[in-house]
């Protein structure tokens, strides 16, 4: 089967192992990844500088950083859609998207797999809409993301594309109802292990105190303010425990008072995969205090290294984390319940060790990319 897979760096940690698995199965997969100034440092992609020309290029010809993943996927079939100008409406970018659509159609693929709805001149892809498969990473927009144009693009995609892949079953009915999508247009699959992080050499993270970890971009829906408030309560019972918050982004609340606390360490910059691997290997467990969500790659990343999680019961997080088995599930936007969950797991080392064992022996067996790739192929062949 000839497959064109077009995505962005934001999904690289789940795209790379999937593409590699499909290639190992013998399928002709051409992977195109769109890179611009705002996405040159994201998940697995950590580029020192943006290639100064707009166009479509073999990935390793312009970015040697891709060679780090040569054991995961066939890099000879990986291409970068390089955008020098960050403005979507820039004439050169619009022309690039037209060239890209023509480039896709001329290859006569069986499937064009997208991970974002077509926008602007990309909508020319609707000329071959019967070939399109779309992964809907977020069935519903996160709070704080209210771009009207993007929502129009989403609705148009859900109307024209008859194969929509959701990565959890919990939200499929509400998604179908809200967007008026026929049930037979929805295919359910899941995220597998984010296996790349287990293959990199970690940068050791040194601290004199035991710590728990929040990692990821700082945005409003992630509920970091509740985690910081919860840590005040945790500290009164367990003064030895430290919270590390690691990730880029602008804080949406006054974080200055928390920076003065000796049991809170804030690392407010992009965290590369090697740095993250070191943090995860050193922490007691990770915390996901989201106020709303769909599914989360944070859980896949942590579990791949056997790290238990404390998560809030939003989206499909409670499906991904088995309560008291691989982690603890608490109420969202509730600092008291979050603090109790953190304290319960910190106080019980045996429980943490049992959770690590459960992750390694049960969760990992169910997260192989081979059956996930087979389910994608069923969708393609439909």
Coordinates of C-alpha atoms in Angstrom, one line a residue:
X1 CA 0.0 0.0 0.0
X2 CA 1.3 3.5 -0.9
X3 CA 0.7 5.9 2.0
X4 CA 1.5 9.6 2.3
X5 CA 1.5 10.6 5.9
X6 CA 1.6 14.4 6.5
X7 CA 2.1 15.7 10.0
X8 CA 3.8 18.2 12.3
X9 CA 6.6 18.0 14.9
X10 CA 4.0 18.3 17.7
X11 CA 3.0 14.6 17.0
X12 CA 6.5 13.3 16.2
X13 CA 6.7 11.1 19.3
X14 CA 3.7 9.1 18.2
X15 CA 4.2 9.4 14.5
X16 CA 7.8 8.1 14.3
X17 CA 7.1 4.7 15.8
X18 CA 3.9 4.3 13.8
X19 CA 5.6 5.2 10.5
X20 CA 8.5 2.8 11.3
X21 CA 6.1 0.0 12.1
X22 CA 4.2 0.5 8.8
X23 CA 7.5 0.6 6.9
X24 CA 8.6 -2.7 8.5
X25 CA 5.4 -4.3 7.4
X26 CA 6.5 -3.6 3.8
X27 CA 4.3 -0.6 3.0
X28 CA 5.5 2.4 1.0
X29 CA 5.1 5.2 3.5
X30 CA 6.2 8.7 2.6
X31 CA 6.4 10.8 5.7
X32 CA 6.1 14.6 5.3
X33 CA 6.7 16.8 8.4
X34 CA 6.0 20.5 8.3
X35 CA 8.6 22.6 10.1
X36 CA 8.4 26.4 10.7
X37 CA 10.0 28.8 13.2
X38 CA 7.4 28.0 15.9
X39 CA 7.9 24.3 15.6
X40 CA 11.6 23.7 15.3
X41 CA 11.7 22.7 19.0
X42 CA 8.9 20.4 19.8
X43 CA 8.7 16.8 21.2
X44 CA 11.4 14.9 19.4
X45 CA 12.4 17.7 17.0
X46 CA 15.2 20.0 18.4
X47 CA 16.7 22.1 15.6
X48 CA 19.4 24.6 16.3
X49 CA 18.2 26.8 13.4
X50 CA 15.6 26.9 10.6
X51 CA 16.8 26.1 7.1
X52 CA 16.7 29.4 5.3
X53 CA 14.7 28.3 2.2
X54 CA 11.1 27.4 1.7
X55 CA 10.3 24.1 0.0
X56 CA 10.0 20.4 0.2
X57 CA 13.3 18.6 1.0
X58 CA 14.6 15.2 2.0
X59 CA 14.8 15.5 5.8
X60 CA 18.5 14.5 6.3
X61 CA 19.7 16.9 3.5
X62 CA 18.8 20.0 5.5
X63 CA 18.5 18.8 9.1
X64 CA 21.2 16.4 10.3
X65 CA 19.3 16.1 13.6
X66 CA 16.9 13.6 11.9
X67 CA 19.8 11.1 11.9
X68 CA 19.2 10.5 15.6
X69 CA 16.1 8.5 14.6
X70 CA 17.6 6.4 11.8
X71 CA 17.0 3.2 13.8
X72 CA 13.3 4.0 14.2
X73 CA 12.2 4.7 10.6
X74 CA 13.5 4.8 7.1
X75 CA 14.8 8.3 6.7
X76 CA 15.1 8.0 3.0
X77 CA 11.3 8.4 2.9
X78 CA 11.1 11.3 5.3
X79 CA 10.6 14.8 3.9
X80 CA 10.5 18.2 5.5
X81 CA 8.0 20.8 4.3
X82 CA 10.1 23.8 5.3
X83 CA 8.5 27.2 5.9
X84 CA 10.9 30.1 6.2
X85 CA 8.0 32.5 6.8
X86 CA 6.0 31.9 9.9
X87 CA 2.9 33.7 8.7
X88 CA 0.3 31.3 7.3
X89 CA -0.9 33.9 4.8
X90 CA 2.5 34.7 3.4
X91 CA 2.3 34.3 -0.4
X92 CA 5.3 32.0 -0.4
X93 CA 3.7 29.7 2.1
X94 CA 0.4 29.7 0.2
X95 CA 2.3 28.7 -3.0
X96 CA 4.2 26.0 -1.0
X97 CA 0.9 24.4 0.1
X98 CA -0.4 24.4 -3.5
X99 CA 2.9 22.7 -4.6
X100 CA 2.6 20.2 -1.8
X101 CA -1.0 19.2 -2.7
X102 CA 0.0 18.7 -6.4
X103 CA 3.1 16.8 -5.2
X104 CA 0.8 14.5 -3.1
X105 CA -1.7 13.9 -5.9
X106 CA 0.9 13.3 -8.6
X107 CA 2.3 10.3 -6.6
X108 CA -1.1 8.6 -6.8
X109 CA -1.1 7.2 -3.2
X110 CA -3.7 4.9 -1.9
X111 CA -4.1 7.0 1.2
X112 CA -3.2 10.5 2.3
X113 CA -3.1 10.5 6.1
X114 CA -3.4 13.9 7.8
X115 CA -3.0 14.8 11.5
X116 CA -4.5 18.3 11.2
X117 CA -7.5 19.5 9.1
X118 CA -6.5 21.2 5.8
X119 CA -6.3 25.0 5.9
X120 CA -6.1 27.8 3.4
X121 CA -4.7 26.4 0.1
X122 CA -4.3 22.9 1.6
X123 CA -8.1 22.6 1.1
X124 CA -7.3 21.7 -2.5
X125 CA -6.8 18.2 -1.0
X126 CA -10.6 17.9 -0.9
X127 CA -10.3 17.2 -4.6
X128 CA -9.1 13.7 -3.5
X129 CA -11.1 13.6 -0.3
X130 CA -11.9 9.9 -0.8
X131 CA -8.2 9.2 -0.2
X132 CA -7.9 11.2 3.0
X133 CA -7.7 9.9 6.5
X134 CA -7.6 12.4 9.4
X135 CA -6.4 11.7 12.9
X136 CA -8.4 13.9 15.3
X137 CA -5.9 14.3 18.1
X138 CA -8.3 16.6 20.0
X139 CA -12.0 15.8 19.4
X140 CA -12.8 19.0 21.3
X141 CA -10.7 22.1 21.6
X142 CA -8.9 22.7 24.9
X143 CA -10.1 25.6 27.0
X144 CA -8.4 28.8 26.0
X145 CA -8.1 27.7 22.4
X146 CA -10.9 29.6 20.6
X147 CA -9.6 30.4 17.1
X148 CA -12.7 30.8 15.0
X149 CA -11.0 30.1 11.7
X150 CA -9.4 26.9 12.9
X151 CA -12.8 25.7 14.2
X152 CA -14.3 26.4 10.8
X153 CA -11.5 24.3 9.2
X154 CA -12.3 21.5 11.7
X155 CA -16.0 21.5 10.9
X156 CA -15.3 21.5 7.2
X157 CA -12.9 18.5 7.6
X158 CA -15.3 16.6 9.7
X159 CA -18.0 17.1 7.0
X160 CA -15.8 16.2 3.9
X161 CA -13.5 13.4 5.3
X162 CA -15.3 10.1 5.8
X163 CA -12.5 8.4 7.8
X164 CA -11.8 10.2 11.1
X165 CA -9.5 8.4 13.6
X166 CA -10.1 9.2 17.3
X167 CA -7.5 8.0 19.8
X168 CA -9.9 7.2 22.6
X169 CA -13.4 5.7 22.7
X170 CA -14.7 7.7 25.6
X171 CA -15.4 10.9 23.6
X172 CA -16.5 9.3 20.3
X173 CA -20.3 9.6 21.0
X174 CA -20.1 13.2 22.1
X175 CA -17.8 14.1 19.2
X176 CA -20.2 12.5 16.7
X177 CA -23.2 14.3 18.2
X178 CA -21.5 17.7 18.5
X179 CA -20.1 17.8 15.0
X180 CA -22.9 15.8 13.4
X181 CA -20.5 13.0 12.2
X182 CA -22.0 9.7 11.2
X183 CA -20.9 6.9 13.4
X184 CA -19.5 4.9 10.5
X185 CA -17.1 7.7 9.7
X186 CA -15.3 7.3 13.1
X187 CA -12.6 4.8 13.6
X188 CA -11.1 4.2 17.1
X189 CA -7.4 3.5 17.6
X190 CA -5.0 4.4 20.4
X191 CA -1.6 5.8 21.2
X192 CA 1.2 3.3 21.7
X193 CA 4.4 3.5 23.6
X194 CA 6.5 6.6 23.0
X195 CA 9.4 4.3 22.5
X196 CA 11.9 6.9 21.3
X197 CA 12.5 8.1 24.8
X198 CA 13.7 4.7 26.0
X199 CA 16.4 4.7 23.2
X200 CA 18.1 8.0 23.9
X201 CA 21.0 8.6 26.3
X202 CA 19.5 10.5 29.2
X203 CA 21.1 13.7 30.7
X204 CA 21.3 12.9 34.4
X205 CA 19.1 15.1 36.6
X206 CA 20.7 15.8 39.9
X207 CA 18.8 16.9 43.0
X208 CA 19.4 16.3 46.7
X209 CA 15.7 15.8 47.5
X210 CA 13.1 13.3 46.2
X211 CA 10.9 15.0 43.7
X212 CA 7.7 14.7 41.6
X213 CA 7.6 16.0 38.0
X214 CA 5.2 18.0 35.9
X215 CA 6.5 18.3 32.3
X216 CA 5.1 19.8 29.1
X217 CA 4.2 23.1 27.7
X218 CA 2.8 25.6 30.1
X219 CA -0.8 26.4 28.9
X220 CA -4.0 27.3 30.8
X221 CA -5.8 24.0 30.5
X222 CA -3.0 22.0 32.2
X223 CA -3.9 23.3 35.7
X224 CA -0.4 24.0 37.0
X225 CA -1.9 26.5 39.5
X226 CA -3.8 23.7 41.2
X227 CA -0.6 21.6 41.4
X228 CA 1.3 24.5 43.0
X229 CA -1.5 25.0 45.6
X230 CA -1.6 21.3 46.3
X231 CA 2.1 21.3 47.0
X232 CA 1.6 23.8 49.8
X233 CA -0.5 21.2 51.5
X234 CA 1.9 18.3 50.6
X235 CA 4.8 20.3 52.0
X236 CA 3.2 20.7 55.4
X237 CA 3.1 16.9 55.8
X238 CA 6.2 15.9 53.7
X239 CA 8.7 18.8 53.7
X240 CA 11.3 16.6 52.1
X241 CA 9.4 16.3 48.8
X242 CA 10.1 18.8 46.0
X243 CA 8.0 19.6 42.9
X244 CA 9.8 20.2 39.6
X245 CA 7.9 22.0 36.8
X246 CA 9.7 21.6 33.5
X247 CA 8.5 23.1 30.2
X248 CA 8.4 26.2 28.0
X249 CA 5.5 28.6 27.8
X250 CA 4.2 31.7 29.5
X251 CA 2.6 31.3 32.9
X252 CA -1.0 32.5 32.8
X253 CA -1.1 33.3 36.6
X254 CA 1.3 35.0 39.0
X255 CA 4.0 32.4 39.5
X256 CA 6.4 34.7 41.4
X257 CA 5.3 33.7 44.9
X258 CA 5.9 30.0 44.1
X259 CA 9.4 30.7 42.8
X260 CA 10.4 31.7 46.3
X261 CA 9.5 28.3 47.8
X262 CA 12.5 26.1 48.3
X263 CA 10.4 23.0 47.6
X264 CA 9.4 24.2 44.1
X265 CA 11.8 24.2 41.2
X266 CA 10.6 25.8 37.9
X267 CA 12.6 25.1 34.7
X268 CA 10.8 27.3 32.2
X269 CA 12.4 26.4 28.9
X270 CA 12.1 23.8 26.2
X271 CA 12.9 20.4 27.6
X272 CA 14.6 18.2 25.0
X273 CA 14.0 14.4 25.0
X274 CA 17.4 13.6 26.6
X275 CA 16.8 16.1 29.4
X276 CA 13.3 14.8 29.9
X277 CA 14.5 11.2 30.0
X278 CA 16.9 12.1 32.8
X279 CA 14.2 13.8 34.8
X280 CA 11.7 10.9 34.4
X281 CA 14.3 8.3 35.4
X282 CA 15.0 10.3 38.6
X283 CA 11.5 11.3 39.8
X284 CA 9.3 9.4 42.1
X285 CA 6.3 9.9 39.8
X286 CA 4.8 12.4 37.4
X287 CA 1.7 14.6 37.8
X288 CA -0.9 15.6 35.2
X289 CA -3.2 18.1 36.8
X290 CA -5.2 19.0 33.7
X291 CA -8.5 20.9 33.8
X292 CA -9.6 19.4 30.5
X293 CA -8.1 17.0 28.0
X294 CA -8.6 14.4 25.4
X295 CA -5.8 11.9 25.8
X296 CA -2.3 12.8 26.7
X297 CA 1.1 11.9 25.3
X298 CA 2.5 12.8 28.7
X299 CA 1.1 9.6 30.1
X300 CA 2.5 7.5 27.2
X301 CA 6.0 9.1 27.7
X302 CA 6.1 8.6 31.4
X303 CA 4.7 5.0 31.2
X304 CA 7.3 4.1 28.6
X305 CA 9.9 4.6 31.2
X306 CA 7.8 2.9 33.9
X307 CA 6.9 6.1 35.8
X308 CA 3.6 6.1 37.7
X309 CA 1.2 9.0 37.3
X310 CA -1.2 11.1 39.3
X311 CA -3.8 12.4 36.9
X312 CA -7.1 14.2 36.9
X313 CA -10.3 12.6 35.7
X314 CA -10.7 14.5 32.4
X315 CA -11.0 13.3 28.9
X316 CA -9.7 9.7 28.6
X317 CA -6.9 10.1 31.2
X318 CA -8.7 7.8 33.6
X319 CA -8.8 5.2 30.9
X320 CA -5.1 5.4 30.3
X321 CA -4.2 5.4 34.0
X322 CA -5.7 2.5 36.0
X323 CA -6.5 3.9 39.5
X324 CA -4.4 2.4 42.2
X325 CA -2.8 0.1 39.6
X326 CA -0.6 2.2 37.4
X327 CA -1.3 5.5 39.1
X328 CA -3.9 7.6 41.0
X329 CA -6.9 9.4 39.5
X330 CA -8.2 12.5 41.3
X331 CA -10.9 15.1 40.7
X332 CA -10.0 18.0 38.3
X333 CA -9.5 21.6 39.6
X334 CA -9.4 20.3 43.2
X335 CA -6.1 21.1 44.9
X336 CA -7.2 19.2 48.0
X337 CA -7.9 16.0 46.2
X338 CA -4.7 16.4 44.1
X339 CA -2.6 16.9 47.3
X340 CA -4.2 13.8 48.8
X341 CA -3.3 11.7 45.7
X342 CA 0.3 13.0 45.8
X343 CA 0.7 12.3 49.5
X344 CA -0.8 8.8 49.2
X345 CA 1.7 7.8 46.5
X346 CA 4.7 9.5 48.0
X347 CA 4.1 7.9 51.4
X348 CA 4.0 4.4 49.9
X349 CA 7.2 3.3 48.2
X350 CA 5.9 -0.3 47.9
X351 CA 2.8 0.9 46.1
X352 CA 5.0 2.9 43.7
X353 CA 7.2 -0.1 43.0
X354 CA 4.1 -2.3 42.4
X355 CA 2.8 0.3 39.9
X356 CA 6.1 0.3 38.1
X357 CA 5.8 -3.4 37.8
X358 CA 2.2 -3.2 36.5
X359 CA 3.3 -0.7 33.9
X360 CA 6.1 -2.9 32.7
X361 CA 4.3 -6.2 32.8
X362 CA 0.7 -5.2 31.7
X363 CA 0.5 -1.7 30.2
X364 CA 3.6 -2.2 27.9
X365 CA 2.2 -5.5 26.5
X366 CA -0.9 -3.7 25.4
X367 CA 0.9 -0.7 23.8
X368 CA 2.9 -2.4 21.0
X369 CA 2.7 -0.4 17.7
X370 CA 2.2 -3.6 15.6
X371 CA -1.5 -4.1 16.4
X372 CA -2.1 -0.3 16.3
X373 CA -0.6 -0.2 12.8
X374 CA -2.8 -3.1 11.8
X375 CA -5.8 -1.1 12.9
X376 CA -4.7 1.9 10.8
X377 CA -4.4 -0.4 7.8
X378 CA -8.0 -1.7 8.4
X379 CA -9.1 2.0 8.3
X380 CA -7.1 2.6 5.1
X381 CA -8.5 -0.4 3.4
X382 CA -12.1 0.5 4.3

